[in-house]
Amino acid sequence: MTDNKNLVALQQQIEADITQLFAAEDEGLQYTLAAAKEAGLPQIQISPIQGKFLQFLAAACQARKILEIGSLAGYSGIWLARSLPASGRLITLEVNPRHAEVVSNSFARAGVDNRAGVRVGKALDLLPQLASEAPFDLVFIDADKQPYPQYLDWALRLTRPGSIIVADNCIRGGTALHESKDEATAGLFEYNRRIASDPRLVSLALPMDDDFTDGYAIAVVRS
Ligand code: SAH
Ligand code: DHB
Ligand code: MG
């Protein structure tokens, strides 16, 4: 084996061991993955470690209201909803009605439908309707990549000092850390550049997925 192969094998072992120790999936999460596969949805949900990290961040900011942009089958939504107190609320936005139907079933099966609901439509059409439900304590961005900078504008409008804004896929093998001709990648880079330099935020990109080649960019709204 080359050194690179040894390194990747070690990274994968570390990820598997951390997952087993800290981020085991319960029946509701496993059901959601099976239902997503059955419905032919793409397998692009966050990893268990990323799910546990969302719960960590929600606990750190004492989240009672959470907004998610991009639901897919509801996998990340269940991790988020489970971090909420009984009176808390998760709103997740999803453009694809077929995905949203899987989400509703998954939330019911996981027992979080009392505090989590999916809204169907383009995020940029739905976000202006959320002002009366703001401020959100945590916003998780994981939909189409090109508009990430616009999602950031909305996240800043809909949060408070101390809120946390998380965005997935902000490393993408390193491509999201540079200028790009690809529109999706350019959106991710513009997002990173803005959160890195916005004086209202304390921000960091964190490799934690896909053998540490992808991950979240996290930002805390300063007090
Ligand atoms: N957060 C999910 C994965 C989301 S995948 C998880 O980890 O479990 C991205 C999702 O965003 C897809 O379901 C896709 O249909 C949705 N999406 C793409 N463009 C969108 C838009 N403009 N508005 C709302 N949802 C969108
Ligand atoms: C894709 C989207 C995601 O949000 C992700 O985490 C991985 C892949 C995609 O569109 O291919
Ligand atoms: Mg993603």
PDB file of C-alpha atoms and ligand atoms in Angstrom:
ATOM      1  CA  MET A   1       0.000   0.000   0.000  1.00  0.00           C
ATOM      2  CA  THR A   2       1.144   3.513  -0.722  1.00  0.00           C
ATOM      3  CA  ASP A   3       1.245   6.121   2.055  1.00  0.00           C
ATOM      4  CA  ASN A   4      -1.865   7.756   0.592  1.00  0.00           C
ATOM      5  CA  LYS A   5      -3.816   4.517   0.794  1.00  0.00           C
ATOM      6  CA  ASN A   6      -2.699   4.054   4.404  1.00  0.00           C
ATOM      7  CA  LEU A   7      -3.812   7.578   5.235  1.00  0.00           C
ATOM      8  CA  VAL A   8      -7.264   7.159   3.670  1.00  0.00           C
ATOM      9  CA  ALA A   9      -7.731   3.795   5.394  1.00  0.00           C
ATOM     10  CA  LEU A  10      -6.823   5.428   8.716  1.00  0.00           C
ATOM     11  CA  GLN A  11      -9.213   8.333   8.085  1.00  0.00           C
ATOM     12  CA  GLN A  12     -12.028   5.893   7.312  1.00  0.00           C
ATOM     13  CA  GLN A  13     -11.291   3.843  10.432  1.00  0.00           C
ATOM     14  CA  ILE A  14     -11.298   6.978  12.578  1.00  0.00           C
ATOM     15  CA  GLU A  15     -14.606   8.119  11.063  1.00  0.00           C
ATOM     16  CA  ALA A  16     -16.178   4.672  11.639  1.00  0.00           C
ATOM     17  CA  ASP A  17     -14.944   4.551  15.255  1.00  0.00           C
ATOM     18  CA  ILE A  18     -16.149   8.086  16.059  1.00  0.00           C
ATOM     19  CA  THR A  19     -19.509   7.246  14.481  1.00  0.00           C
ATOM     20  CA  GLN A  20     -19.872   4.119  16.593  1.00  0.00           C
ATOM     21  CA  LEU A  21     -18.821   5.864  19.812  1.00  0.00           C
ATOM     22  CA  PHE A  22     -20.637   9.181  19.424  1.00  0.00           C
ATOM     23  CA  ALA A  23     -23.194   9.098  16.605  1.00  0.00           C
ATOM     24  CA  ALA A  24     -25.046   5.795  16.389  1.00  0.00           C
ATOM     25  CA  GLU A  25     -28.252   5.956  14.309  1.00  0.00           C
ATOM     26  CA  ASP A  26     -31.527   5.060  15.969  1.00  0.00           C
ATOM     27  CA  GLU A  27     -34.446   3.237  14.307  1.00  0.00           C
ATOM     28  CA  GLY A  28     -36.036   6.481  13.024  1.00  0.00           C
ATOM     29  CA  LEU A  29     -32.882   7.533  11.198  1.00  0.00           C
ATOM     30  CA  GLN A  30     -32.339   4.047   9.760  1.00  0.00           C
ATOM     31  CA  TYR A  31     -35.964   3.931   8.577  1.00  0.00           C
ATOM     32  CA  THR A  32     -35.516   7.289   6.822  1.00  0.00           C
ATOM     33  CA  LEU A  33     -32.444   6.078   4.931  1.00  0.00           C
ATOM     34  CA  ALA A  34     -34.309   2.941   3.827  1.00  0.00           C
ATOM     35  CA  ALA A  35     -37.375   4.954   2.762  1.00  0.00           C
ATOM     36  CA  ALA A  36     -35.187   7.376   0.795  1.00  0.00           C
ATOM     37  CA  LYS A  37     -33.491   4.521  -1.020  1.00  0.00           C
ATOM     38  CA  GLU A  38     -36.837   2.852  -1.717  1.00  0.00           C
ATOM     39  CA  ALA A  39     -38.201   6.098  -3.204  1.00  0.00           C
ATOM     40  CA  GLY A  40     -35.114   6.441  -5.421  1.00  0.00           C
ATOM     41  CA  LEU A  41     -33.887   9.655  -3.783  1.00  0.00           C
ATOM     42  CA  PRO A  42     -30.183  10.513  -4.116  1.00  0.00           C
ATOM     43  CA  GLN A  43     -28.039   9.318  -1.190  1.00  0.00           C
ATOM     44  CA  ILE A  44     -26.568  12.734  -0.400  1.00  0.00           C
ATOM     45  CA  GLN A  45     -27.667  13.221   3.200  1.00  0.00           C
ATOM     46  CA  ILE A  46     -25.225  14.329   5.885  1.00  0.00           C
ATOM     47  CA  SER A  47     -23.162  11.715   7.752  1.00  0.00           C
ATOM     48  CA  PRO A  48     -24.015  10.558  11.309  1.00  0.00           C
ATOM     49  CA  ILE A  49     -21.057  12.597  12.620  1.00  0.00           C
ATOM     50  CA  GLN A  50     -22.459  15.678  10.900  1.00  0.00           C
ATOM     51  CA  GLY A  51     -25.881  14.923  12.399  1.00  0.00           C
ATOM     52  CA  LYS A  52     -24.414  14.687  15.893  1.00  0.00           C
ATOM     53  CA  PHE A  53     -22.507  17.918  15.296  1.00  0.00           C
ATOM     54  CA  LEU A  54     -25.784  19.683  14.426  1.00  0.00           C
ATOM     55  CA  GLN A  55     -27.158  18.467  17.775  1.00  0.00           C
ATOM     56  CA  PHE A  56     -24.028  19.739  19.535  1.00  0.00           C
ATOM     57  CA  LEU A  57     -24.436  23.182  17.973  1.00  0.00           C
ATOM     58  CA  ALA A  58     -28.176  23.287  18.741  1.00  0.00           C
ATOM     59  CA  ALA A  59     -27.415  22.481  22.391  1.00  0.00           C
ATOM     60  CA  ALA A  60     -24.654  25.116  22.498  1.00  0.00           C
ATOM     61  CA  CYS A  61     -27.044  27.897  21.399  1.00  0.00           C
ATOM     62  CA  GLN A  62     -30.026  26.457  23.339  1.00  0.00           C
ATOM     63  CA  ALA A  63     -31.982  26.236  20.095  1.00  0.00           C
ATOM     64  CA  ARG A  64     -35.770  26.376  20.292  1.00  0.00           C
ATOM     65  CA  LYS A  65     -36.375  27.384  16.671  1.00  0.00           C
ATOM     66  CA  ILE A  66     -34.408  25.853  13.805  1.00  0.00           C
ATOM     67  CA  LEU A  67     -34.607  26.529  10.061  1.00  0.00           C
ATOM     68  CA  GLU A  68     -33.301  24.063   7.463  1.00  0.00           C
ATOM     69  CA  ILE A  69     -32.955  24.807   3.741  1.00  0.00           C
ATOM     70  CA  GLY A  70     -32.943  21.534   1.746  1.00  0.00           C
ATOM     71  CA  SER A  71     -34.726  18.571   3.409  1.00  0.00           C
ATOM     72  CA  LEU A  72     -34.208  15.621   0.998  1.00  0.00           C
ATOM     73  CA  ALA A  73     -35.730  12.670   2.953  1.00  0.00           C
ATOM     74  CA  GLY A  74     -35.630  14.283   6.400  1.00  0.00           C
ATOM     75  CA  TYR A  75     -32.457  12.614   7.688  1.00  0.00           C
ATOM     76  CA  SER A  76     -30.695  15.799   8.865  1.00  0.00           C
ATOM     77  CA  GLY A  77     -34.096  17.152   9.942  1.00  0.00           C
ATOM     78  CA  ILE A  78     -34.535  14.269  12.380  1.00  0.00           C
ATOM     79  CA  TRP A  79     -31.108  14.905  13.943  1.00  0.00           C
ATOM     80  CA  LEU A  80     -32.077  18.574  14.277  1.00  0.00           C
ATOM     81  CA  ALA A  81     -35.594  17.941  15.608  1.00  0.00           C
ATOM     82  CA  ARG A  82     -34.241  15.545  18.233  1.00  0.00           C
ATOM     83  CA  SER A  83     -32.087  18.383  19.600  1.00  0.00           C
ATOM     84  CA  LEU A  84     -35.166  20.520  20.336  1.00  0.00           C
ATOM     85  CA  PRO A  85     -37.168  20.745  23.554  1.00  0.00           C
ATOM     86  CA  ALA A  86     -40.775  19.528  23.324  1.00  0.00           C
ATOM     87  CA  SER A  87     -41.982  23.076  22.692  1.00  0.00           C
ATOM     88  CA  GLY A  88     -39.329  23.678  19.986  1.00  0.00           C
ATOM     89  CA  ARG A  89     -39.910  23.965  16.262  1.00  0.00           C
ATOM     90  CA  LEU A  90     -38.034  22.884  13.116  1.00  0.00           C
ATOM     91  CA  ILE A  91     -39.107  24.292   9.752  1.00  0.00           C
ATOM     92  CA  THR A  92     -37.461  22.644   6.742  1.00  0.00           C
ATOM     93  CA  LEU A  93     -37.777  23.918   3.159  1.00  0.00           C
ATOM     94  CA  GLU A  94     -37.877  21.543   0.168  1.00  0.00           C
ATOM     95  CA  VAL A  95     -38.554  22.297  -3.505  1.00  0.00           C
ATOM     96  CA  ASN A  96     -39.318  18.719  -4.605  1.00  0.00           C
ATOM     97  CA  PRO A  97     -42.828  17.555  -3.542  1.00  0.00           C
ATOM     98  CA  ARG A  98     -41.780  13.909  -3.907  1.00  0.00           C
ATOM     99  CA  HIS A  99     -38.972  14.496  -1.429  1.00  0.00           C
ATOM    100  CA  ALA A 100     -41.304  16.415   0.890  1.00  0.00           C
ATOM    101  CA  GLU A 101     -43.710  13.484   1.037  1.00  0.00           C
ATOM    102  CA  VAL A 102     -40.891  11.188   2.185  1.00  0.00           C
ATOM    103  CA  VAL A 103     -39.918  13.832   4.755  1.00  0.00           C
ATOM    104  CA  SER A 104     -43.418  13.954   6.265  1.00  0.00           C
ATOM    105  CA  ASN A 105     -43.523  10.166   6.580  1.00  0.00           C
ATOM    106  CA  SER A 106     -40.012  10.072   8.065  1.00  0.00           C
ATOM    107  CA  PHE A 107     -40.816  12.757  10.653  1.00  0.00           C
ATOM    108  CA  ALA A 108     -43.947  10.858  11.724  1.00  0.00           C
ATOM    109  CA  ARG A 109     -42.103   7.545  11.903  1.00  0.00           C
ATOM    110  CA  ALA A 110     -39.307   9.148  13.974  1.00  0.00           C
ATOM    111  CA  GLY A 111     -41.892  10.711  16.304  1.00  0.00           C
ATOM    112  CA  VAL A 112     -40.837  14.306  15.624  1.00  0.00           C
ATOM    113  CA  ASP A 113     -43.862  15.434  13.588  1.00  0.00           C
ATOM    114  CA  ASN A 114     -45.144  17.354  16.635  1.00  0.00           C
ATOM    115  CA  ARG A 115     -42.194  19.772  16.358  1.00  0.00           C
ATOM    116  CA  ALA A 116     -40.938  19.427  12.765  1.00  0.00           C
ATOM    117  CA  GLY A 117     -42.678  20.362   9.520  1.00  0.00           C
ATOM    118  CA  VAL A 118     -41.698  20.586   5.866  1.00  0.00           C
ATOM    119  CA  ARG A 119     -42.733  23.491   3.598  1.00  0.00           C
ATOM    120  CA  VAL A 120     -42.764  22.843  -0.129  1.00  0.00           C
ATOM    121  CA  GLY A 121     -41.387  25.383  -2.584  1.00  0.00           C
ATOM    122  CA  LYS A 122     -38.259  27.130  -3.753  1.00  0.00           C
ATOM    123  CA  ALA A 123     -36.332  28.335  -0.734  1.00  0.00           C
ATOM    124  CA  LEU A 124     -35.974  31.847  -2.140  1.00  0.00           C
ATOM    125  CA  ASP A 125     -39.791  32.056  -2.456  1.00  0.00           C
ATOM    126  CA  LEU A 126     -40.449  30.668   1.042  1.00  0.00           C
ATOM    127  CA  LEU A 127     -37.772  32.537   3.023  1.00  0.00           C
ATOM    128  CA  PRO A 128     -39.485  35.965   2.776  1.00  0.00           C
ATOM    129  CA  GLN A 129     -42.557  34.418   4.461  1.00  0.00           C
ATOM    130  CA  LEU A 130     -40.629  33.422   7.601  1.00  0.00           C
ATOM    131  CA  ALA A 131     -40.122  36.859   9.176  1.00  0.00           C
ATOM    132  CA  SER A 132     -42.995  36.383  11.651  1.00  0.00           C
ATOM    133  CA  GLU A 133     -41.440  33.103  12.850  1.00  0.00           C
ATOM    134  CA  ALA A 134     -37.927  34.551  13.330  1.00  0.00           C
ATOM    135  CA  PRO A 135     -35.504  34.738  14.989  1.00  0.00           C
ATOM    136  CA  PHE A 136     -34.168  31.253  14.413  1.00  0.00           C
ATOM    137  CA  ASP A 137     -31.466  30.055  16.816  1.00  0.00           C
ATOM    138  CA  LEU A 138     -29.875  27.789  14.229  1.00  0.00           C
ATOM    139  CA  VAL A 139     -30.035  27.785  10.408  1.00  0.00           C
ATOM    140  CA  PHE A 140     -28.787  24.801   8.392  1.00  0.00           C
ATOM    141  CA  ILE A 141     -28.176  25.439   4.680  1.00  0.00           C
ATOM    142  CA  ASP A 142     -27.954  22.310   2.476  1.00  0.00           C
ATOM    143  CA  ALA A 143     -29.936  22.927  -0.738  1.00  0.00           C
ATOM    144  CA  ASP A 144     -28.752  23.974  -4.228  1.00  0.00           C
ATOM    145  CA  LYS A 145     -25.258  25.427  -4.035  1.00  0.00           C
ATOM    146  CA  GLN A 146     -25.219  28.408  -6.423  1.00  0.00           C
ATOM    147  CA  PRO A 147     -27.602  30.523  -4.254  1.00  0.00           C
ATOM    148  CA  TYR A 148     -25.717  29.885  -0.958  1.00  0.00           C
ATOM    149  CA  PRO A 149     -24.787  33.624  -0.741  1.00  0.00           C
ATOM    150  CA  GLN A 150     -28.477  34.538  -0.995  1.00  0.00           C
ATOM    151  CA  TYR A 151     -29.334  31.949   1.643  1.00  0.00           C
ATOM    152  CA  LEU A 152     -26.709  33.613   3.838  1.00  0.00           C
ATOM    153  CA  ASP A 153     -28.438  37.001   3.396  1.00  0.00           C
ATOM    154  CA  TRP A 154     -31.695  35.429   4.566  1.00  0.00           C
ATOM    155  CA  ALA A 155     -30.017  33.588   7.422  1.00  0.00           C
ATOM    156  CA  LEU A 156     -28.575  36.870   8.683  1.00  0.00           C
ATOM    157  CA  ARG A 157     -32.017  38.520   8.478  1.00  0.00           C
ATOM    158  CA  LEU A 158     -33.732  35.656  10.289  1.00  0.00           C
ATOM    159  CA  THR A 159     -31.286  35.116  13.195  1.00  0.00           C
ATOM    160  CA  ARG A 160     -30.196  36.927  16.412  1.00  0.00           C
ATOM    161  CA  PRO A 161     -26.866  37.534  18.150  1.00  0.00           C
ATOM    162  CA  GLY A 162     -25.704  34.106  19.354  1.00  0.00           C
ATOM    163  CA  SER A 163     -27.462  32.199  16.567  1.00  0.00           C
ATOM    164  CA  ILE A 164     -25.449  29.653  14.585  1.00  0.00           C
ATOM    165  CA  ILE A 165     -25.484  29.371  10.790  1.00  0.00           C
ATOM    166  CA  VAL A 166     -24.250  26.050   9.350  1.00  0.00           C
ATOM    167  CA  ALA A 167     -23.779  25.249   5.652  1.00  0.00           C
ATOM    168  CA  ASP A 168     -22.943  21.835   4.207  1.00  0.00           C
ATOM    169  CA  ASN A 169     -20.512  21.052   1.367  1.00  0.00           C
ATOM    170  CA  CYS A 170     -18.353  24.105   1.928  1.00  0.00           C
ATOM    171  CA  ILE A 171     -15.051  22.327   1.226  1.00  0.00           C
ATOM    172  CA  ARG A 172     -15.863  19.962  -1.673  1.00  0.00           C
ATOM    173  CA  GLY A 173     -12.402  18.493  -2.135  1.00  0.00           C
ATOM    174  CA  GLY A 174     -10.913  21.959  -1.722  1.00  0.00           C
ATOM    175  CA  THR A 175     -12.707  23.400  -4.760  1.00  0.00           C
ATOM    176  CA  ALA A 176     -15.044  25.526  -2.596  1.00  0.00           C
ATOM    177  CA  LEU A 177     -12.033  27.372  -1.158  1.00  0.00           C
ATOM    178  CA  HIS A 178     -11.062  28.980  -4.498  1.00  0.00           C
ATOM    179  CA  GLU A 179     -12.517  30.946  -7.406  1.00  0.00           C
ATOM    180  CA  SER A 180     -14.340  28.673  -9.865  1.00  0.00           C
ATOM    181  CA  LYS A 181     -16.014  28.832 -13.273  1.00  0.00           C
ATOM    182  CA  ASP A 182     -18.566  26.268 -12.114  1.00  0.00           C
ATOM    183  CA  GLU A 183     -21.596  28.192 -10.804  1.00  0.00           C
ATOM    184  CA  ALA A 184     -22.341  25.862  -7.896  1.00  0.00           C
ATOM    185  CA  THR A 185     -18.718  25.865  -6.733  1.00  0.00           C
ATOM    186  CA  ALA A 186     -18.518  29.636  -7.196  1.00  0.00           C
ATOM    187  CA  GLY A 187     -21.575  30.000  -4.954  1.00  0.00           C
ATOM    188  CA  LEU A 188     -19.891  27.932  -2.255  1.00  0.00           C
ATOM    189  CA  PHE A 189     -16.661  29.962  -2.494  1.00  0.00           C
ATOM    190  CA  GLU A 190     -18.534  33.262  -2.353  1.00  0.00           C
ATOM    191  CA  TYR A 191     -20.370  31.956   0.730  1.00  0.00           C
ATOM    192  CA  ASN A 192     -17.078  31.014   2.413  1.00  0.00           C
ATOM    193  CA  ARG A 193     -15.435  34.308   1.499  1.00  0.00           C
ATOM    194  CA  ARG A 194     -18.343  36.290   2.911  1.00  0.00           C
ATOM    195  CA  ILE A 195     -18.686  34.460   6.227  1.00  0.00           C
ATOM    196  CA  ALA A 196     -14.896  34.548   6.657  1.00  0.00           C
ATOM    197  CA  SER A 197     -14.777  38.352   6.352  1.00  0.00           C
ATOM    198  CA  ASP A 198     -18.159  39.501   7.723  1.00  0.00           C
ATOM    199  CA  PRO A 199     -17.497  41.415  10.979  1.00  0.00           C
ATOM    200  CA  ARG A 200     -20.898  40.250  12.309  1.00  0.00           C
ATOM    201  CA  LEU A 201     -19.733  36.606  12.274  1.00  0.00           C
ATOM    202  CA  VAL A 202     -17.093  34.305  13.754  1.00  0.00           C
ATOM    203  CA  SER A 203     -16.664  31.547  11.149  1.00  0.00           C
ATOM    204  CA  LEU A 204     -14.732  28.413  10.232  1.00  0.00           C
ATOM    205  CA  ALA A 205     -14.816  25.641   7.616  1.00  0.00           C
ATOM    206  CA  LEU A 206     -14.406  22.211   9.213  1.00  0.00           C
ATOM    207  CA  PRO A 207     -13.409  19.075   7.238  1.00  0.00           C
ATOM    208  CA  MET A 208     -15.462  16.191   8.691  1.00  0.00           C
ATOM    209  CA  ASP A 209     -17.027  14.250   5.792  1.00  0.00           C
ATOM    210  CA  ASP A 210     -15.942  12.232   2.737  1.00  0.00           C
ATOM    211  CA  ASP A 211     -12.559  11.275   4.280  1.00  0.00           C
ATOM    212  CA  PHE A 212     -12.171  14.829   5.581  1.00  0.00           C
ATOM    213  CA  THR A 213     -12.410  16.353   2.091  1.00  0.00           C
ATOM    214  CA  ASP A 214     -15.800  18.028   2.667  1.00  0.00           C
ATOM    215  CA  GLY A 215     -17.727  19.450   5.580  1.00  0.00           C
ATOM    216  CA  TYR A 216     -19.559  22.336   7.140  1.00  0.00           C
ATOM    217  CA  ALA A 217     -18.781  25.984   7.264  1.00  0.00           C
ATOM    218  CA  ILE A 218     -20.057  27.225  10.636  1.00  0.00           C
ATOM    219  CA  ALA A 219     -20.668  30.811  11.675  1.00  0.00           C
ATOM    220  CA  VAL A 220     -21.803  32.315  14.982  1.00  0.00           C
ATOM    221  CA  VAL A 221     -23.629  35.662  14.897  1.00  0.00           C
ATOM    222  CA  ARG A 222     -21.645  37.915  17.246  1.00  0.00           C
ATOM    223  CA  SER A 223     -23.297  39.552  20.244  1.00  0.00           C
TER     224      SER A 223
HETATM  225  N1  SAH B   1     -30.222  18.151   4.337  1.00  0.00           N
HETATM  226  C1  SAH B   1     -30.503  16.854   3.730  1.00  0.00           C
HETATM  227  C2  SAH B   1     -29.887  16.757   2.342  1.00  0.00           C
HETATM  228  C3  SAH B   1     -30.378  17.813   1.398  1.00  0.00           C
HETATM  229  S1  SAH B   1     -29.982  17.431  -0.304  1.00  0.00           S
HETATM  230  C4  SAH B   1     -29.922  15.768   4.633  1.00  0.00           C
HETATM  231  O1  SAH B   1     -28.744  15.862   4.972  1.00  0.00           O
HETATM  232  O2  SAH B   1     -30.646  14.819   4.987  1.00  0.00           O
HETATM  233  C5  SAH B   1     -30.557  18.898  -1.046  1.00  0.00           C
HETATM  234  C6  SAH B   1     -32.075  19.043  -1.100  1.00  0.00           C
HETATM  235  O3  SAH B   1     -32.344  20.410  -1.458  1.00  0.00           O
HETATM  236  C7  SAH B   1     -32.758  18.187  -2.164  1.00  0.00           C
HETATM  237  O4  SAH B   1     -33.843  17.471  -1.595  1.00  0.00           O
HETATM  238  C8  SAH B   1     -33.270  19.189  -3.187  1.00  0.00           C
HETATM  239  O5  SAH B   1     -34.501  18.824  -3.796  1.00  0.00           O
HETATM  240  C9  SAH B   1     -33.447  20.432  -2.342  1.00  0.00           C
HETATM  241  N2  SAH B   1     -33.390  21.694  -3.098  1.00  0.00           N
HETATM  242  C10 SAH B   1     -32.651  21.973  -4.190  1.00  0.00           C
HETATM  243  N3  SAH B   1     -32.876  23.230  -4.604  1.00  0.00           N
HETATM  244  C11 SAH B   1     -33.768  23.775  -3.747  1.00  0.00           C
HETATM  245  C12 SAH B   1     -34.395  25.055  -3.633  1.00  0.00           C
HETATM  246  N4  SAH B   1     -34.134  26.034  -4.501  1.00  0.00           N
HETATM  247  N5  SAH B   1     -35.254  25.259  -2.621  1.00  0.00           N
HETATM  248  C13 SAH B   1     -35.527  24.270  -1.721  1.00  0.00           C
HETATM  249  N6  SAH B   1     -34.974  23.047  -1.769  1.00  0.00           N
HETATM  250  C14 SAH B   1     -34.096  22.797  -2.765  1.00  0.00           C
HETATM  251  C1  DHB B   2     -24.823  16.922  -3.404  1.00  0.00           C
HETATM  252  C2  DHB B   2     -25.522  17.776  -2.569  1.00  0.00           C
HETATM  253  C3  DHB B   2     -25.266  17.756  -1.207  1.00  0.00           C
HETATM  254  O1  DHB B   2     -25.906  18.590  -0.350  1.00  0.00           O
HETATM  255  C4  DHB B   2     -24.335  16.867  -0.679  1.00  0.00           C
HETATM  256  O2  DHB B   2     -24.129  16.890   0.661  1.00  0.00           O
HETATM  257  C5  DHB B   2     -23.642  16.018  -1.510  1.00  0.00           C
HETATM  258  C6  DHB B   2     -23.898  16.029  -2.888  1.00  0.00           C
HETATM  259  C7  DHB B   2     -25.100  16.957  -4.861  1.00  0.00           C
HETATM  260  O3  DHB B   2     -25.955  17.743  -5.273  1.00  0.00           O
HETATM  261  O4  DHB B   2     -24.477  16.171  -5.578  1.00  0.00           O
HETATM  262 MG    MG B   3     -25.102  18.474   1.585  1.00  0.00          MG
END
